[in-house]
Each structure stands twice: as structure tokens, then as C-alpha cells.
mmCIF file of C-alpha atoms in Angstrom:
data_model
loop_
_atom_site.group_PDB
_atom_site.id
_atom_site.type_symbol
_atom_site.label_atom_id
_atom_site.label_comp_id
_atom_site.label_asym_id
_atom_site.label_seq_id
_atom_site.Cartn_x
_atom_site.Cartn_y
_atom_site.Cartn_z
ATOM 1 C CA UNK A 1 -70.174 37.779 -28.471
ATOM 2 C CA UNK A 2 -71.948 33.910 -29.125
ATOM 3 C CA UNK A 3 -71.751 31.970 -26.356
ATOM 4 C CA UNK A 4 -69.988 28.204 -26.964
ATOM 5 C CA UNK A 5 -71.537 25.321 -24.719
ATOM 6 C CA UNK A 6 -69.169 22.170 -24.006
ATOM 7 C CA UNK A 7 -71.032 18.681 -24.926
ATOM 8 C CA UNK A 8 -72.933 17.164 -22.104
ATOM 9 C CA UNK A 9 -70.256 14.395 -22.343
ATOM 10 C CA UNK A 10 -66.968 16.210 -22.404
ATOM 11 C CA UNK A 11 -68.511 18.221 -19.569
ATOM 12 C CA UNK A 12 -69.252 15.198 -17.052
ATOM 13 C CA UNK A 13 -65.634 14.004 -17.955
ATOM 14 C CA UNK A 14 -63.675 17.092 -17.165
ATOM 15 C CA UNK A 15 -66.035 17.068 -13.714
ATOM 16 C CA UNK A 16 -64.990 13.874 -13.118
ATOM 17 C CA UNK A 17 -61.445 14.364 -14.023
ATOM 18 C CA UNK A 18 -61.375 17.224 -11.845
ATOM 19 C CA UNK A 19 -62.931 15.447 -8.820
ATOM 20 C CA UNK A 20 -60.626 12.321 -9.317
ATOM 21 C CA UNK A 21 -57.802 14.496 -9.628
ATOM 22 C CA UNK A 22 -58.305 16.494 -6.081
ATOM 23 C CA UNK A 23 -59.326 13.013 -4.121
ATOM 24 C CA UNK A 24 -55.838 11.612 -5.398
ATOM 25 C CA UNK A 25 -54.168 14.836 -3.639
ATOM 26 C CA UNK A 26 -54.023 12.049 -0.786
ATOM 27 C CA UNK A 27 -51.753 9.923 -2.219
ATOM 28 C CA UNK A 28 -53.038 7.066 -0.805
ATOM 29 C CA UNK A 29 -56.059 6.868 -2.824
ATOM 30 C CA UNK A 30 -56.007 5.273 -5.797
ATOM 31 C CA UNK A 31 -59.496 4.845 -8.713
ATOM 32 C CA UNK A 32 -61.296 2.330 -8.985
ATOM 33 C CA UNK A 33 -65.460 1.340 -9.954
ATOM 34 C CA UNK A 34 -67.965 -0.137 -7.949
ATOM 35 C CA UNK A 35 -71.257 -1.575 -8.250
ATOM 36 C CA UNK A 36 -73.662 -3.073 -5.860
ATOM 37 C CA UNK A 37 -75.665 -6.542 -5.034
ATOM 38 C CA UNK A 38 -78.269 -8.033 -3.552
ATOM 39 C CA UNK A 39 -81.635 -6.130 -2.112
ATOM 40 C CA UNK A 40 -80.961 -2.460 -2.900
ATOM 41 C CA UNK A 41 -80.980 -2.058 1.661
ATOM 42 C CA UNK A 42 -79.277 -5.344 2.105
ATOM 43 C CA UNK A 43 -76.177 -6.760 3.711
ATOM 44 C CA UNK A 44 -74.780 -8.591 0.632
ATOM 45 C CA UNK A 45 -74.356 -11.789 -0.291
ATOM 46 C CA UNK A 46 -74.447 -15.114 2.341
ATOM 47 C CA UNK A 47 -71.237 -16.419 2.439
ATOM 48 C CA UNK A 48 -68.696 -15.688 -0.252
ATOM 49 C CA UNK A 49 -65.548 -17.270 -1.438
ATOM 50 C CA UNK A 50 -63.648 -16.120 1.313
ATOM 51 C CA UNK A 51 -65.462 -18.689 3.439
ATOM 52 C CA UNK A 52 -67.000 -16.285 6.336
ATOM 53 C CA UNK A 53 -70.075 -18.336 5.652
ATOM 54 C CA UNK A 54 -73.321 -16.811 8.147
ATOM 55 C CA UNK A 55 -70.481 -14.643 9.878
ATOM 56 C CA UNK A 56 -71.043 -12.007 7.028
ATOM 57 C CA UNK A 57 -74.759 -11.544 8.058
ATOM 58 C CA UNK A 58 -74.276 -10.773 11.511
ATOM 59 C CA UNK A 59 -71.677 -7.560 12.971
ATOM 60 C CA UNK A 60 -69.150 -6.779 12.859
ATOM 61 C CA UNK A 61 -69.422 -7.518 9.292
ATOM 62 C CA UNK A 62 -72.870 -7.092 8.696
ATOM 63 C CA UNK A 63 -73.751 -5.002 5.974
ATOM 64 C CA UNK A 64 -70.015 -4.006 5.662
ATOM 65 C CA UNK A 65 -68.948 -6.660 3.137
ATOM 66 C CA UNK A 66 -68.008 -6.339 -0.250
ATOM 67 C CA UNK A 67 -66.572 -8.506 -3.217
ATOM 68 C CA UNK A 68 -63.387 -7.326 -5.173
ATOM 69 C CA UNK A 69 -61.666 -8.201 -8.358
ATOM 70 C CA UNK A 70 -58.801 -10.339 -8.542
ATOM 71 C CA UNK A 71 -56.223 -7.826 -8.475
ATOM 72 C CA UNK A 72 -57.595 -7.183 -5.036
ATOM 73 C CA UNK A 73 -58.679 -10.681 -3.936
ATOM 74 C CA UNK A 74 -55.191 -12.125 -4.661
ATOM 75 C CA UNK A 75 -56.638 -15.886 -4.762
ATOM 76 C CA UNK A 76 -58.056 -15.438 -1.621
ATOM 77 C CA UNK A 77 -54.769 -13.946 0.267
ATOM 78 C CA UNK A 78 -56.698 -10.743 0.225
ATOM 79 C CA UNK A 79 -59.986 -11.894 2.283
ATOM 80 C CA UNK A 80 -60.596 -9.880 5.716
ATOM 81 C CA UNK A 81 -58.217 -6.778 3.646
ATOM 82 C CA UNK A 82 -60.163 -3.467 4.684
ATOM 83 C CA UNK A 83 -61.113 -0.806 2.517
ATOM 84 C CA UNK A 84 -61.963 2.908 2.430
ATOM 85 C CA UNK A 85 -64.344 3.294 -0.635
ATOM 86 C CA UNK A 86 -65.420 6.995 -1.696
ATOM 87 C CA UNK A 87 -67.600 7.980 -4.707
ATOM 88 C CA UNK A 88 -66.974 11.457 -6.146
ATOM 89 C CA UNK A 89 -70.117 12.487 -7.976
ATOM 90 C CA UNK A 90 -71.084 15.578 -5.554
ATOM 91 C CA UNK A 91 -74.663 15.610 -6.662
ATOM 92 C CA UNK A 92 -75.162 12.518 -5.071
ATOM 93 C CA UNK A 93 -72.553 11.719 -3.210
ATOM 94 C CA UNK A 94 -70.704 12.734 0.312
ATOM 95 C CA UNK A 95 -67.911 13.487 1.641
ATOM 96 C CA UNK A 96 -68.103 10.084 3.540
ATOM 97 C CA UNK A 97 -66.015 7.114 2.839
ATOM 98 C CA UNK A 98 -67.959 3.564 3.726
ATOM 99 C CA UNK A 99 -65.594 1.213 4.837
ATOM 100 C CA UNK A 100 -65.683 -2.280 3.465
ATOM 101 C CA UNK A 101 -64.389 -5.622 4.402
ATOM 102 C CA UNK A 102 -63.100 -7.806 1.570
ATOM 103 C CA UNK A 103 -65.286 -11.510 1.810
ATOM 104 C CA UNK A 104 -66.049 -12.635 -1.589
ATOM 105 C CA UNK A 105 -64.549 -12.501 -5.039
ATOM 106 C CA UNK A 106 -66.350 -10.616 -8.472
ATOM 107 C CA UNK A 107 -64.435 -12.953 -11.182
ATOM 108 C CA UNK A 108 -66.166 -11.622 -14.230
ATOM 109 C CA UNK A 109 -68.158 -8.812 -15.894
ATOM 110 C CA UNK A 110 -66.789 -5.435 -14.075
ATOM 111 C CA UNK A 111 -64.625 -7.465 -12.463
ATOM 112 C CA UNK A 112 -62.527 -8.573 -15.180
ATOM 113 C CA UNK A 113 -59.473 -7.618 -17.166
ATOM 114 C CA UNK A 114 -57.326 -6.217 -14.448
ATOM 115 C CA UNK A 115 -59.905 -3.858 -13.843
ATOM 116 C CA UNK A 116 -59.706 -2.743 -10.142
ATOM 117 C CA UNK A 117 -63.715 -3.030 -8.590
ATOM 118 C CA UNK A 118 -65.484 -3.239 -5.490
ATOM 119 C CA UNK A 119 -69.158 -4.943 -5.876
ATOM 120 C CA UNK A 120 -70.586 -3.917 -2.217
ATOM 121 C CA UNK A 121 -73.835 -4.831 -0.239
ATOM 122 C CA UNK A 122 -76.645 -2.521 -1.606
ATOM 123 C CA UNK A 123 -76.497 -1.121 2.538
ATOM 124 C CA UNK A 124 -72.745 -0.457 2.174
ATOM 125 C CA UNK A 125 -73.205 1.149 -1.753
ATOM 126 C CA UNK A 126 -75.893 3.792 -0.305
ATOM 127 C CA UNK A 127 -74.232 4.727 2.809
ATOM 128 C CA UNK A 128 -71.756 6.688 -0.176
ATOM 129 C CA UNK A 129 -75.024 9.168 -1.022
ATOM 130 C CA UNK A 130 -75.944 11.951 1.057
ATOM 131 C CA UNK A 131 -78.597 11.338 2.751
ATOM 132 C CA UNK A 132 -81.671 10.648 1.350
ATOM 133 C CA UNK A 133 -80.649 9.863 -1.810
ATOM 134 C CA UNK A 134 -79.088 6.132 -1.886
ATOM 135 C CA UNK A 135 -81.990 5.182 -3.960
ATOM 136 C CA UNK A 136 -80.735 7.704 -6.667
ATOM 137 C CA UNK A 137 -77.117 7.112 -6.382
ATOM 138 C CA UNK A 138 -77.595 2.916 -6.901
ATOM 139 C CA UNK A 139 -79.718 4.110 -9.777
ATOM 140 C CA UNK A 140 -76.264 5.264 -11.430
ATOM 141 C CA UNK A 141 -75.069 1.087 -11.779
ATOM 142 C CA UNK A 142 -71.393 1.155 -12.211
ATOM 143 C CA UNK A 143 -69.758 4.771 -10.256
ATOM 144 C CA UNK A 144 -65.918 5.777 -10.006
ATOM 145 C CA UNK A 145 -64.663 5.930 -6.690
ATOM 146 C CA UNK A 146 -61.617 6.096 -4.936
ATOM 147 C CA UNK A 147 -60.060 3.499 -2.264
ATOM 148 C CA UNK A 148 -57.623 3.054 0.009
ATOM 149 C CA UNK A 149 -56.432 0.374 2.498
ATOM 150 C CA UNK A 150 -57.590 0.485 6.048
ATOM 151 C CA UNK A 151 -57.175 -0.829 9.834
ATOM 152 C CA UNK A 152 -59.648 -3.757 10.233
ATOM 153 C CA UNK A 153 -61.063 -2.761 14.015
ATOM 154 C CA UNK A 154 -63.435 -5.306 15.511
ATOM 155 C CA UNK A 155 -64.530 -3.865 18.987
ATOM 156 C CA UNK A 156 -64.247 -6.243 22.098
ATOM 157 C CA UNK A 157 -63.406 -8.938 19.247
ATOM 158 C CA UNK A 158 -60.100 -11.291 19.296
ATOM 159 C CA UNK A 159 -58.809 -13.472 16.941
ATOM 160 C CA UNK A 160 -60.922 -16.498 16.234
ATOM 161 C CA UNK A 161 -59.936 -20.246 14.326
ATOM 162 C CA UNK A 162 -63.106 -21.895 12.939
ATOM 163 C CA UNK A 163 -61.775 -25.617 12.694
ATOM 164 C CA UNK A 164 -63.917 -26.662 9.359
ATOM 165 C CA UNK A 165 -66.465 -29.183 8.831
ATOM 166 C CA UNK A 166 -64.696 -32.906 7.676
ATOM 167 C CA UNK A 167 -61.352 -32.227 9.532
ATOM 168 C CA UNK A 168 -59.219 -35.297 11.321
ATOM 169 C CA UNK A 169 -56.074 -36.209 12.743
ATOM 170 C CA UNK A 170 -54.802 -36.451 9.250
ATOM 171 C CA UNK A 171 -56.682 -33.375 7.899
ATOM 172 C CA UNK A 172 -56.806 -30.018 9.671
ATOM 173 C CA UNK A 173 -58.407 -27.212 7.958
ATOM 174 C CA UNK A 174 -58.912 -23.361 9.807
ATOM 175 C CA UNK A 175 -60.523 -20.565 8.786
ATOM 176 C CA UNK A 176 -59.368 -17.304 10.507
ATOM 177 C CA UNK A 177 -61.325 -14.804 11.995
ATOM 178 C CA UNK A 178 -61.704 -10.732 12.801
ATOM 179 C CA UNK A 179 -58.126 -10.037 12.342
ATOM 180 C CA UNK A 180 -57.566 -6.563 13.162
ATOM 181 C CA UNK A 181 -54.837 -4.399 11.284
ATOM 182 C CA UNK A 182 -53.997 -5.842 8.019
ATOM 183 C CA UNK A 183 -56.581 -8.411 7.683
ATOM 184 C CA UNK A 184 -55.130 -10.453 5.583
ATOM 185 C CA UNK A 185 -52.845 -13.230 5.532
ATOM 186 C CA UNK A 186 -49.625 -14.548 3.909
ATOM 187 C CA UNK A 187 -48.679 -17.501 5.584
ATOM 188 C CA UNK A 188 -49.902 -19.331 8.752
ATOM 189 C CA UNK A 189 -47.818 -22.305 10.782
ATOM 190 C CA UNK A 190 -49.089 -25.298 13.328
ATOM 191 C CA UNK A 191 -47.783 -26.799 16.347
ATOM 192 C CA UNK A 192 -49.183 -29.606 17.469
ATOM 193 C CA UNK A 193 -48.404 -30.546 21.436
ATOM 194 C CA UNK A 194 -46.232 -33.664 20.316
ATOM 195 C CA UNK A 195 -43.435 -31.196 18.474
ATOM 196 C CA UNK A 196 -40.870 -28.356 19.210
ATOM 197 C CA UNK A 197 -41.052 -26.931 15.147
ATOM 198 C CA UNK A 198 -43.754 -25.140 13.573
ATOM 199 C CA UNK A 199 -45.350 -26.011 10.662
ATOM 200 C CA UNK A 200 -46.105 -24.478 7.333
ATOM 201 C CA UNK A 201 -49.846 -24.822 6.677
ATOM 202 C CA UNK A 202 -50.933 -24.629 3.276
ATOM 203 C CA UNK A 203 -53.693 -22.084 2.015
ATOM 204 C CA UNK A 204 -56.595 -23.947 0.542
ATOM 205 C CA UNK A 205 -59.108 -21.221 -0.668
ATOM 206 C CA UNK A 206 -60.200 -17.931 1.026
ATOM 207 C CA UNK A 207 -59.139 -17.188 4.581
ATOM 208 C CA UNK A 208 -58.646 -21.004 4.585
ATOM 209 C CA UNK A 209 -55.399 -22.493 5.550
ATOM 210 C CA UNK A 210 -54.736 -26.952 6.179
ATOM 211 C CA UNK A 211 -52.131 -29.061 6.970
ATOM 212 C CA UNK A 212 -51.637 -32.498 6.412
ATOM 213 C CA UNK A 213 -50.224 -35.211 8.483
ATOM 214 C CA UNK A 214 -50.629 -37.340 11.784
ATOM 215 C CA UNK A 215 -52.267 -38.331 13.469
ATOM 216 C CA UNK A 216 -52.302 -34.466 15.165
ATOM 217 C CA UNK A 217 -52.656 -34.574 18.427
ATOM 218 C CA UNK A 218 -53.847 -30.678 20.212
ATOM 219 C CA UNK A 219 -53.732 -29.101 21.861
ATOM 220 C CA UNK A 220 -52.574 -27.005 18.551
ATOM 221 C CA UNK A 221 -50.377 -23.230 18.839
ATOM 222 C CA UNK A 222 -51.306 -21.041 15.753
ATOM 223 C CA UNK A 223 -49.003 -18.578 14.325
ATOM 224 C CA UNK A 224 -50.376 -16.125 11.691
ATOM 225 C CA UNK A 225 -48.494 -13.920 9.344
ATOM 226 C CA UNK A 226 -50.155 -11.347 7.936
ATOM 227 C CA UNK A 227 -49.706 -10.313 3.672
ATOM 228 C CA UNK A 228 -49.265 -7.006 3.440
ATOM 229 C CA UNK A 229 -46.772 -5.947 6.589
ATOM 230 C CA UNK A 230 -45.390 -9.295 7.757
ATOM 231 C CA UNK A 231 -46.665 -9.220 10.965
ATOM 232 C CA UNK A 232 -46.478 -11.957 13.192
ATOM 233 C CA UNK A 233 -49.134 -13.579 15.673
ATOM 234 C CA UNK A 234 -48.741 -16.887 17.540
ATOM 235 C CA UNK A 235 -51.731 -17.984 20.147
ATOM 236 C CA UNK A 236 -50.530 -20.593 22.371
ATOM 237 C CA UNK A 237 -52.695 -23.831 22.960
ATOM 238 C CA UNK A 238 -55.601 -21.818 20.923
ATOM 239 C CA UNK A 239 -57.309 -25.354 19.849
ATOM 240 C CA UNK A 240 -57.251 -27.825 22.396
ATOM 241 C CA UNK A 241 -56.781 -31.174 23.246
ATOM 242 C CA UNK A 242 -60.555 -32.191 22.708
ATOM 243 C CA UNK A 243 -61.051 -30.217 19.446
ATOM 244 C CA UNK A 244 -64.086 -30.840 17.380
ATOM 245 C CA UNK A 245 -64.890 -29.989 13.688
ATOM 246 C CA UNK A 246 -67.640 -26.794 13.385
ATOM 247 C CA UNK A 247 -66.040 -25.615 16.727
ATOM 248 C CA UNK A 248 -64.135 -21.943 16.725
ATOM 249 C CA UNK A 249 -61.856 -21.504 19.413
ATOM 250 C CA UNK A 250 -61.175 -17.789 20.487
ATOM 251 C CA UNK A 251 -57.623 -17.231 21.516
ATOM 252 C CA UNK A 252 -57.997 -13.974 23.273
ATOM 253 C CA UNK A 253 -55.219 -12.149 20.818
ATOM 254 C CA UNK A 254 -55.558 -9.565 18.055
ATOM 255 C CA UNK A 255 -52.959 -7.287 16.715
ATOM 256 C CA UNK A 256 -54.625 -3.724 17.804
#
């Protein structure tokens, strides 16, 4: 009896299909593509438009970060969002998920059309191989993997507020940071020592959040609500009296 060999094409795809469709027995994973950046070892880009600036070079997000599309980066709502990222191609890859911290944005290219991508640090990309072969598995380019939300966990780290360069009295502008949990945030509110009511900063870009006014007089309270569960965070006093621009000010909270 002949013999009848599938294409090399229709074979990878029913692999693939196959693969995708056993990972997504977990219903909380959902497909997606990545990519990577940067030196093929490295921890990704310096900075990002999430605003993390040299924090992303240094742990706990060293070599963890990672930029998303815009279905995922939200206009900047979803910076500090964690991720579970798995690739599925079990000649290269493992079983092991890298986790990945959202801190910059991939606008275009992969990134574009509603297209739901992660673009990690060439460290973070390998780490998906088994070992010994990261080298091979960046050699693929673009990959399908699988995601899902995570905890952000930052050991023996609390909430920070990085008061930004070219604040005033009249102009207050805060970048969080190492928010455990969800990561991200949906709104945040100021109150300054002269009044009972909080107030509604506005986002600006990124994990970046201002207010307006004055003169504002510290020391300032900071309540934080995060995007995806509505939790709710206040640090009393965090910024005080004496503030200064370039200063972050620790407030000794975090949600976990």
C-alpha cells in the first residue's frame, strides 16, 4: 500500500495547532507572538515609554522587561502589568514560562493591527529554550506563545513615588514604582497637608500620573487604584514637607 506524506507546511501547522490547543486547556492562557531586542543575552531596552528610565537595568526588573502592543499597553495604563509568556515549539522550547514585566510599548511592525505581541529582552526571549539552545530558538524571529496575567512580586520591595524632574508647587508629576499584584494602574488621587479631599491626578504618559494646582504644599498622601481589580492603596505623608524633584520617596506599603 503507497505511503502519503503531509506537506512540510500543513505538518508544522497541525503541530502547532495541536500544541496551542493543549496549552489553552488552562483557560487562562490566551495566543499571542513574540519577538526579541537588543543584544541577543541582554536586558532590553534603557528606559521605555513606561518611564522606568535606568530602573529597568537593574533587579528586580533587570532582564525581565518586555514591550507589548497596544492592546496590552492600554496608553500606558498597562505599564508594571505582569506576564507569564510560554513558547510551544517542543524542539526548542520548555516547559518553562519566563515571566515578564510590561515597561515599554512596540507601536508598529508585529506590533500592529490589534495583533496581541510581546517584544522581550534577548535574556528574557532565551530563558523560553531548553537549555542550551537560546541561540537557536532567537534564530526562529517571530514564535507563537501563550500568556497569561501574573502577580507582580518584588522581594523586600515597597511601593515607591519617583517625583519627576521639572515639578513645582503648581506642577506635580509621579511615577509609581514595584507595585506588587496587579501592577498596573487606573486612577491615582493627592492630598496635599492643607486639605481634607483627595484629588484626582491625571495620567500623563506611562506609569506617570500629575496634578495641577497650588501652590501644593506636602507633605503629600498618595492613593493608588489599581486597573484591572480596583484595588485601593493610600500611603499617608509618603512625600514630605521638603520634597525635591529626582527624589523617590518609599512609603513602606505594597499590596502582597
Amino acid at each position: 500500500m503507497p505511503t502519503h506524506r503531509l506537506p512540510a507546511a500543513l505538518l508544522l501547522h497541525l503541530l502547532f495547532s495541536a500544541a496551542l490547543s493543549s496549552s489553552l486547556t488552562d483557560p487562562n492562557w490566551e495566543p499571542a507572538t513574540a519577538t526579541w531586542y537588543g543584544s541577543p543575552d541582554g536586558d532590553g531596552s534603557d528606559g521605555g515609554a513606561c518611564g522606568y528610565g535606568s530602573l529597568v537595568d537593574v533587579r528586580p526588573l533587570k532582564a525581565r522587561v518586555g514591550a507589548v502592543s497596544p492592546v496590552l499597553f492600554r496608553d500606558g495604563e498597562g505599564c508594571g502589568a505582569c506576564y507569564k509568556v510560554r513558547c510551544l515549539d517542543e524542539g526548542v522550547c520548555s516547559r518553562r514560562a519566563v515571566t515578564v514585566i510590561v515597561t515599554d510599548e512596540c507601536p508598529g511592525g508585529y506590533c500592529s493591527n490589534g495583533r496581541t505581541h510581546f517584544d522581550l529582552s534577548g535574556a528574557a526571549f532565551g530563558r523560553m529554550a531548553v537549555a542550551g539552545l537560546g541561540s537557536e530558538l532567537r534564530d526562529r524571529g517571530e514564535i507563537q506563545v501563550v500568556y497569561r496575567r501574573t502577580k507582580c512580586k518584588y522581594a523586600r520591595k515597597n511601593i515607591a513615588f519617583h517625583v519627576n524632574e521639572g515639578s513645582t508647587d503648581y506642577w506635580l508629576s509621579v511615577l509609581v514604582e514595584f507595585e506588587e499584584g496587579d501592577g498596573d494602574i487606573g486612577s491615582m488621587h493627592i492630598k496635599p497637608t492643607s486639605s481634607e479631599d483627595w484629588l484626582e491626578m491625571k495620567h500623563v504618559w506611562g506609569a506617570n500620573w500629575c496634578i495641577i494646582g497650588g501652590p501644593l504644599k506636602g507633605p503629600f498622601s498618595l492613593k493608588l487604584t489599581t486597573l484591572s481589580t480596583q484595588r485601593t492603596l493610600s500611603a499617608r505623608d509618603v512625600i514630605p514637607r521638603n520634597w525635591s524633584p529626582k527624589a523617590t520617596y518609599t512609603s513602606g506599603l505594597n499590596f502582597y
